[in-house]
Amino acid sequence: MAFTQATAPTGLRTSEILSADNSIPERHIVVATLRNAAPRLGLSASVISTLDAMLSCLAPKRNHHTVFASNATLTFRRNGISDRTIRRHAATLQDIGLLVRRDSPNRKRFTKHNRHEGKALRFGFDLSPLFDRLHEIASMAAEVMKEREQIDYLRAKIRAAANASLTDNPNDEIALDIFRVLRRKLSLKDCEQILSNLPISVVDAESVDDESPVSTTTMTASDGQFVRHHHKSNKEHIDKESIT
């Protein structure tokens, strides 16, 4: 099973999410992709960490994706979380479609080979669905990253507009309320709604080609005097916004 670069919007990614160099993507790439796609998959950080522990039990070179590690081993690799939590996380992964539980009659996890027929029975956590869906998950991750970039841009635009209003009127209640709203985690729809209701003008930043050379100001000297840049003495309104 070979992997190639997943499709993503132009300009969103500068490196491959899934490498085509190896038939099985490296564990850290798989986990990073899952973390980015987590909002679309409904995965918590704790469940992803358990899945990471499962992935750590797989051999780098293998012809299957079944985890044979016991719950005790997985508990140890998850820094001592309970056996019950491991079972709950495994059930979540199965419900989402990233794992299939193949239980033996005695609940042990092992492989039983039939060398004459070249077949094997594998009992354990089968992660084949995860690897089968990696391209789909990578596309989800790219969409999430694009949305985050849009939200960051709109938040900066809203903040700049509110700050411009406070420069003219330090007691502008609407602008002050906007800064309070920006302390919260906002969705793309929230940001677009705020912008659509702003009663103040918002000037878009000019389009800049990142590849173009940056213009510089020439410094001249005459009789020991330098031409200096003059900055406005009025400082931009700084809101103590918590990082979201």
mmCIF file of C-alpha atoms in Angstrom:
data_model
loop_
_atom_site.group_PDB
_atom_site.id
_atom_site.type_symbol
_atom_site.label_atom_id
_atom_site.label_comp_id
_atom_site.label_asym_id
_atom_site.label_seq_id
_atom_site.Cartn_x
_atom_site.Cartn_y
_atom_site.Cartn_z
ATOM 1 C CA MET A 1 0.000 0.000 0.000
ATOM 2 C CA ALA A 2 1.720 3.165 -1.208
ATOM 3 C CA PHE A 3 0.900 6.658 -0.030
ATOM 4 C CA THR A 4 1.214 9.855 -2.017
ATOM 5 C CA GLN A 5 0.669 13.458 -1.085
ATOM 6 C CA ALA A 6 -2.940 14.169 -0.143
ATOM 7 C CA THR A 7 -4.926 16.842 -1.934
ATOM 8 C CA ALA A 8 -5.121 20.216 -0.169
ATOM 9 C CA PRO A 9 -5.893 23.842 -1.102
ATOM 10 C CA THR A 10 -3.145 25.608 -3.052
ATOM 11 C CA GLY A 11 -0.662 27.435 -0.873
ATOM 12 C CA LEU A 12 -1.885 25.839 2.356
ATOM 13 C CA ARG A 13 0.914 23.354 2.763
ATOM 14 C CA THR A 14 4.562 23.509 1.763
ATOM 15 C CA SER A 15 5.483 19.930 2.631
ATOM 16 C CA GLU A 16 3.877 16.546 2.215
ATOM 17 C CA ILE A 17 1.548 15.342 4.937
ATOM 18 C CA LEU A 18 2.004 11.734 3.912
ATOM 19 C CA SER A 19 5.378 10.680 2.588
ATOM 20 C CA ALA A 20 5.572 8.434 -0.442
ATOM 21 C CA ASP A 21 9.077 7.289 0.446
ATOM 22 C CA ASN A 22 7.857 4.372 2.557
ATOM 23 C CA SER A 23 4.874 2.060 2.150
ATOM 24 C CA ILE A 24 3.891 2.766 5.785
ATOM 25 C CA PRO A 25 3.945 6.415 6.960
ATOM 26 C CA GLU A 26 5.968 7.095 10.072
ATOM 27 C CA ARG A 27 4.107 7.098 13.351
ATOM 28 C CA HIS A 28 4.702 10.779 14.141
ATOM 29 C CA ILE A 29 3.247 11.755 10.745
ATOM 30 C CA VAL A 30 0.126 9.679 11.345
ATOM 31 C CA VAL A 31 -0.363 11.141 14.837
ATOM 32 C CA ALA A 32 0.250 14.731 13.685
ATOM 33 C CA THR A 33 -2.306 14.272 10.899
ATOM 34 C CA LEU A 34 -4.830 12.894 13.391
ATOM 35 C CA ARG A 35 -4.274 15.801 15.772
ATOM 36 C CA ASN A 36 -4.956 18.321 13.003
ATOM 37 C CA ALA A 37 -8.062 16.444 11.833
ATOM 38 C CA ALA A 38 -9.340 15.861 15.400
ATOM 39 C CA PRO A 39 -12.139 18.507 15.251
ATOM 40 C CA ARG A 40 -13.648 16.827 12.173
ATOM 41 C CA LEU A 41 -13.272 13.300 13.570
ATOM 42 C CA GLY A 42 -14.528 14.146 17.033
ATOM 43 C CA LEU A 43 -11.341 12.844 18.659
ATOM 44 C CA SER A 44 -10.083 14.103 22.003
ATOM 45 C CA ALA A 45 -6.388 14.547 22.755
ATOM 46 C CA SER A 46 -6.596 11.714 25.294
ATOM 47 C CA VAL A 47 -7.977 9.229 22.750
ATOM 48 C CA ILE A 48 -5.306 10.229 20.237
ATOM 49 C CA SER A 49 -2.634 9.612 22.881
ATOM 50 C CA THR A 50 -4.011 6.105 23.432
ATOM 51 C CA LEU A 51 -3.966 5.505 19.688
ATOM 52 C CA ASP A 52 -0.375 6.760 19.631
ATOM 53 C CA ALA A 53 0.479 4.172 22.299
ATOM 54 C CA MET A 54 -1.087 1.475 20.117
ATOM 55 C CA LEU A 55 0.895 2.646 17.102
ATOM 56 C CA SER A 56 4.093 2.477 19.157
ATOM 57 C CA CYS A 57 3.491 -1.267 19.576
ATOM 58 C CA LEU A 58 3.561 -1.907 15.816
ATOM 59 C CA ALA A 59 6.790 -3.023 14.171
ATOM 60 C CA PRO A 60 8.188 -0.518 11.610
ATOM 61 C CA LYS A 61 8.348 -3.226 8.941
ATOM 62 C CA ARG A 62 5.298 -5.475 8.977
ATOM 63 C CA ASN A 63 2.651 -7.054 6.776
ATOM 64 C CA HIS A 64 -0.276 -6.225 9.086
ATOM 65 C CA HIS A 65 -1.558 -3.444 11.370
ATOM 66 C CA THR A 66 -2.720 -5.481 14.369
ATOM 67 C CA VAL A 67 -1.712 -4.486 17.898
ATOM 68 C CA PHE A 68 -1.094 -7.466 20.179
ATOM 69 C CA ALA A 69 -0.039 -5.488 23.265
ATOM 70 C CA SER A 70 -1.995 -6.154 26.456
ATOM 71 C CA ASN A 71 -3.981 -3.460 28.224
ATOM 72 C CA ALA A 72 -1.282 -3.474 30.908
ATOM 73 C CA THR A 73 1.346 -2.585 28.285
ATOM 74 C CA LEU A 74 -0.848 0.143 26.816
ATOM 75 C CA THR A 75 -1.555 1.474 30.303
ATOM 76 C CA PHE A 76 2.188 1.686 30.961
ATOM 77 C CA ARG A 77 2.816 3.491 27.668
ATOM 78 C CA ARG A 78 0.011 5.902 28.527
ATOM 79 C CA ASN A 79 1.667 6.800 31.830
ATOM 80 C CA GLY A 80 -0.606 4.746 34.024
ATOM 81 C CA ILE A 81 -4.152 5.527 32.894
ATOM 82 C CA SER A 82 -6.723 2.951 33.975
ATOM 83 C CA ASP A 83 -7.535 -0.262 32.154
ATOM 84 C CA ARG A 84 -11.112 0.953 31.937
ATOM 85 C CA THR A 85 -9.988 4.103 30.115
ATOM 86 C CA ILE A 86 -8.047 2.008 27.583
ATOM 87 C CA ARG A 87 -11.185 -0.020 26.854
ATOM 88 C CA ARG A 88 -13.286 3.136 26.554
ATOM 89 C CA HIS A 89 -10.814 4.743 24.150
ATOM 90 C CA ALA A 90 -10.675 1.559 22.061
ATOM 91 C CA ALA A 91 -14.486 1.591 21.840
ATOM 92 C CA THR A 92 -14.400 5.251 20.719
ATOM 93 C CA LEU A 93 -11.858 4.475 18.003
ATOM 94 C CA GLN A 94 -13.986 1.565 16.816
ATOM 95 C CA ASP A 95 -17.137 3.728 16.710
ATOM 96 C CA ILE A 96 -15.309 6.359 14.635
ATOM 97 C CA GLY A 97 -14.081 3.686 12.249
ATOM 98 C CA LEU A 98 -10.350 3.774 12.922
ATOM 99 C CA LEU A 99 -10.031 0.406 14.651
ATOM 100 C CA VAL A 100 -11.533 -3.086 14.606
ATOM 101 C CA ARG A 101 -11.409 -5.312 17.664
ATOM 102 C CA ARG A 102 -10.707 -8.946 16.862
ATOM 103 C CA ASP A 103 -11.110 -10.836 20.121
ATOM 104 C CA SER A 104 -9.966 -14.412 20.709
ATOM 105 C CA PRO A 105 -12.129 -16.779 22.799
ATOM 106 C CA ASN A 106 -9.911 -16.192 25.854
ATOM 107 C CA ARG A 107 -9.500 -12.427 25.170
ATOM 108 C CA LYS A 108 -5.761 -12.847 24.633
ATOM 109 C CA ARG A 109 -4.053 -11.043 21.742
ATOM 110 C CA PHE A 110 -1.866 -13.204 19.554
ATOM 111 C CA THR A 111 -1.236 -14.607 16.062
ATOM 112 C CA LYS A 112 -1.928 -18.175 14.990
ATOM 113 C CA HIS A 113 -0.104 -19.170 11.802
ATOM 114 C CA ASN A 114 -0.951 -21.848 9.260
ATOM 115 C CA ARG A 115 2.375 -22.102 7.439
ATOM 116 C CA HIS A 116 1.132 -24.789 5.054
ATOM 117 C CA GLU A 117 -1.549 -22.493 3.635
ATOM 118 C CA GLY A 118 0.357 -19.260 4.285
ATOM 119 C CA LYS A 119 -2.441 -17.840 6.408
ATOM 120 C CA ALA A 120 -2.677 -16.392 9.898
ATOM 121 C CA LEU A 121 -5.342 -15.562 12.454
ATOM 122 C CA ARG A 122 -4.614 -12.301 14.280
ATOM 123 C CA PHE A 123 -6.436 -11.405 17.477
ATOM 124 C CA GLY A 124 -6.007 -7.865 18.771
ATOM 125 C CA PHE A 125 -6.652 -4.241 17.817
ATOM 126 C CA ASP A 126 -6.637 -4.060 14.022
ATOM 127 C CA LEU A 127 -5.657 -0.548 12.904
ATOM 128 C CA SER A 128 -6.066 -1.278 9.182
ATOM 129 C CA PRO A 129 -9.097 1.086 8.941
ATOM 130 C CA LEU A 130 -6.898 3.941 10.176
ATOM 131 C CA PHE A 131 -4.254 3.348 7.513
ATOM 132 C CA ASP A 132 -6.921 2.826 4.837
ATOM 133 C CA ARG A 133 -8.412 6.242 5.644
ATOM 134 C CA LEU A 134 -5.186 8.233 5.939
ATOM 135 C CA HIS A 135 -5.730 10.147 2.711
ATOM 136 C CA GLU A 136 -9.238 11.093 3.818
ATOM 137 C CA ILE A 137 -7.946 12.137 7.248
ATOM 138 C CA ALA A 138 -5.132 14.158 5.660
ATOM 139 C CA SER A 139 -7.718 16.060 3.611
ATOM 140 C CA MET A 140 -9.685 16.771 6.793
ATOM 141 C CA ALA A 141 -6.500 18.011 8.464
ATOM 142 C CA ALA A 142 -5.811 20.370 5.548
ATOM 143 C CA GLU A 143 -9.340 21.776 5.767
ATOM 144 C CA VAL A 144 -9.010 22.358 9.514
ATOM 145 C CA MET A 145 -5.664 24.129 9.033
ATOM 146 C CA LYS A 146 -7.175 26.338 6.333
ATOM 147 C CA GLU A 147 -10.092 27.261 8.590
ATOM 148 C CA ARG A 148 -7.735 28.088 11.475
ATOM 149 C CA GLU A 149 -5.759 30.384 9.191
ATOM 150 C CA GLN A 150 -8.958 32.147 8.110
ATOM 151 C CA ILE A 151 -10.084 32.566 11.725
ATOM 152 C CA ASP A 152 -6.708 34.023 12.742
ATOM 153 C CA TYR A 153 -6.872 36.480 9.840
ATOM 154 C CA LEU A 154 -10.426 37.601 10.644
ATOM 155 C CA ARG A 155 -9.628 37.970 14.347
ATOM 156 C CA ALA A 156 -6.706 40.235 13.452
ATOM 157 C CA LYS A 157 -8.975 42.213 11.129
ATOM 158 C CA ILE A 158 -11.637 42.621 13.822
ATOM 159 C CA ARG A 159 -9.039 43.651 16.397
ATOM 160 C CA ALA A 160 -7.560 46.245 14.040
ATOM 161 C CA ALA A 161 -11.002 47.692 13.333
ATOM 162 C CA ALA A 162 -11.892 47.924 17.022
ATOM 163 C CA ASN A 163 -8.538 49.503 17.808
ATOM 164 C CA ALA A 164 -9.054 52.115 15.082
ATOM 165 C CA SER A 165 -12.406 53.000 16.611
ATOM 166 C CA LEU A 166 -10.881 53.356 20.094
ATOM 167 C CA THR A 167 -8.229 55.668 18.701
ATOM 168 C CA ASP A 168 -10.999 58.072 17.694
ATOM 169 C CA ASN A 169 -13.181 57.386 20.734
ATOM 170 C CA PRO A 170 -11.515 55.701 23.756
ATOM 171 C CA ASN A 171 -14.973 55.126 25.294
ATOM 172 C CA ASP A 172 -16.480 53.338 22.307
ATOM 173 C CA GLU A 173 -18.575 50.652 24.014
ATOM 174 C CA ILE A 174 -18.976 48.607 20.829
ATOM 175 C CA ALA A 175 -15.231 48.422 20.300
ATOM 176 C CA LEU A 176 -14.604 47.582 23.966
ATOM 177 C CA ASP A 177 -17.212 44.838 23.777
ATOM 178 C CA ILE A 178 -15.496 43.429 20.684
ATOM 179 C CA PHE A 179 -12.253 43.071 22.627
ATOM 180 C CA ARG A 180 -14.150 41.195 25.331
ATOM 181 C CA VAL A 181 -15.656 38.869 22.736
ATOM 182 C CA LEU A 182 -12.203 38.216 21.249
ATOM 183 C CA ARG A 183 -11.143 36.672 24.550
ATOM 184 C CA ARG A 184 -13.342 33.689 23.704
ATOM 185 C CA LYS A 185 -12.727 30.942 21.209
ATOM 186 C CA LEU A 186 -14.578 31.945 18.061
ATOM 187 C CA SER A 187 -15.660 29.917 15.067
ATOM 188 C CA LEU A 188 -15.288 31.093 11.481
ATOM 189 C CA LYS A 189 -19.011 31.845 11.421
ATOM 190 C CA ASP A 190 -18.696 33.920 14.612
ATOM 191 C CA CYS A 191 -15.889 36.017 13.120
ATOM 192 C CA GLU A 192 -17.791 36.593 9.886
ATOM 193 C CA GLN A 193 -20.894 37.632 11.857
ATOM 194 C CA ILE A 194 -18.917 40.144 13.943
ATOM 195 C CA LEU A 195 -17.365 41.664 10.831
ATOM 196 C CA SER A 196 -20.737 41.967 9.100
ATOM 197 C CA ASN A 197 -22.161 43.914 12.072
ATOM 198 C CA LEU A 198 -19.237 46.298 12.574
ATOM 199 C CA PRO A 199 -20.388 49.914 12.215
ATOM 200 C CA ILE A 200 -16.845 51.069 11.565
ATOM 201 C CA SER A 201 -14.897 50.887 8.321
ATOM 202 C CA VAL A 202 -12.386 48.122 7.919
ATOM 203 C CA VAL A 203 -9.520 48.516 5.511
ATOM 204 C CA ASP A 204 -8.103 45.293 4.085
ATOM 205 C CA ALA A 205 -4.357 44.849 4.097
ATOM 206 C CA GLU A 206 -2.832 45.233 0.671
ATOM 207 C CA SER A 207 -1.972 42.033 -1.134
ATOM 208 C CA VAL A 208 1.711 41.313 -0.730
ATOM 209 C CA ASP A 209 3.789 38.857 -2.694
ATOM 210 C CA ASP A 210 5.880 37.004 -0.109
ATOM 211 C CA GLU A 211 8.490 36.256 -2.747
ATOM 212 C CA SER A 212 9.029 39.907 -3.673
ATOM 213 C CA PRO A 213 12.006 41.704 -2.122
ATOM 214 C CA VAL A 214 11.262 43.846 0.918
ATOM 215 C CA SER A 215 11.780 47.551 0.295
ATOM 216 C CA THR A 216 14.153 49.295 2.663
ATOM 217 C CA THR A 217 14.685 52.921 3.628
ATOM 218 C CA THR A 218 18.079 54.347 2.758
ATOM 219 C CA MET A 219 19.916 55.839 5.725
ATOM 220 C CA THR A 220 22.056 58.864 4.943
ATOM 221 C CA ALA A 221 24.598 60.625 7.084
ATOM 222 C CA SER A 222 25.697 64.219 6.957
ATOM 223 C CA ASP A 223 27.747 66.102 9.574
ATOM 224 C CA GLY A 224 27.158 63.267 12.012
ATOM 225 C CA GLN A 225 23.385 63.451 11.692
ATOM 226 C CA PHE A 226 21.217 60.519 10.593
ATOM 227 C CA VAL A 227 17.829 60.570 8.966
ATOM 228 C CA ARG A 228 15.607 58.632 11.354
ATOM 229 C CA HIS A 229 12.131 57.107 11.036
ATOM 230 C CA HIS A 230 9.520 58.968 13.030
ATOM 231 C CA HIS A 231 6.875 56.885 14.741
ATOM 232 C CA LYS A 232 3.531 58.061 16.035
ATOM 233 C CA SER A 233 3.609 58.789 19.711
ATOM 234 C CA ASN A 234 0.097 57.404 20.161
ATOM 235 C CA LYS A 235 0.402 53.754 21.073
ATOM 236 C CA GLU A 236 -2.040 51.252 19.681
ATOM 237 C CA HIS A 237 -4.693 50.176 22.116
ATOM 238 C CA ILE A 238 -3.516 46.938 23.664
ATOM 239 C CA ASP A 239 -6.177 44.660 25.056
ATOM 240 C CA LYS A 240 -5.187 42.064 27.588
ATOM 241 C CA GLU A 241 -6.627 39.282 25.526
ATOM 242 C CA SER A 242 -5.977 35.791 26.731
ATOM 243 C CA ILE A 243 -4.504 33.460 24.141
ATOM 244 C CA THR A 244 -7.129 31.256 22.592
#
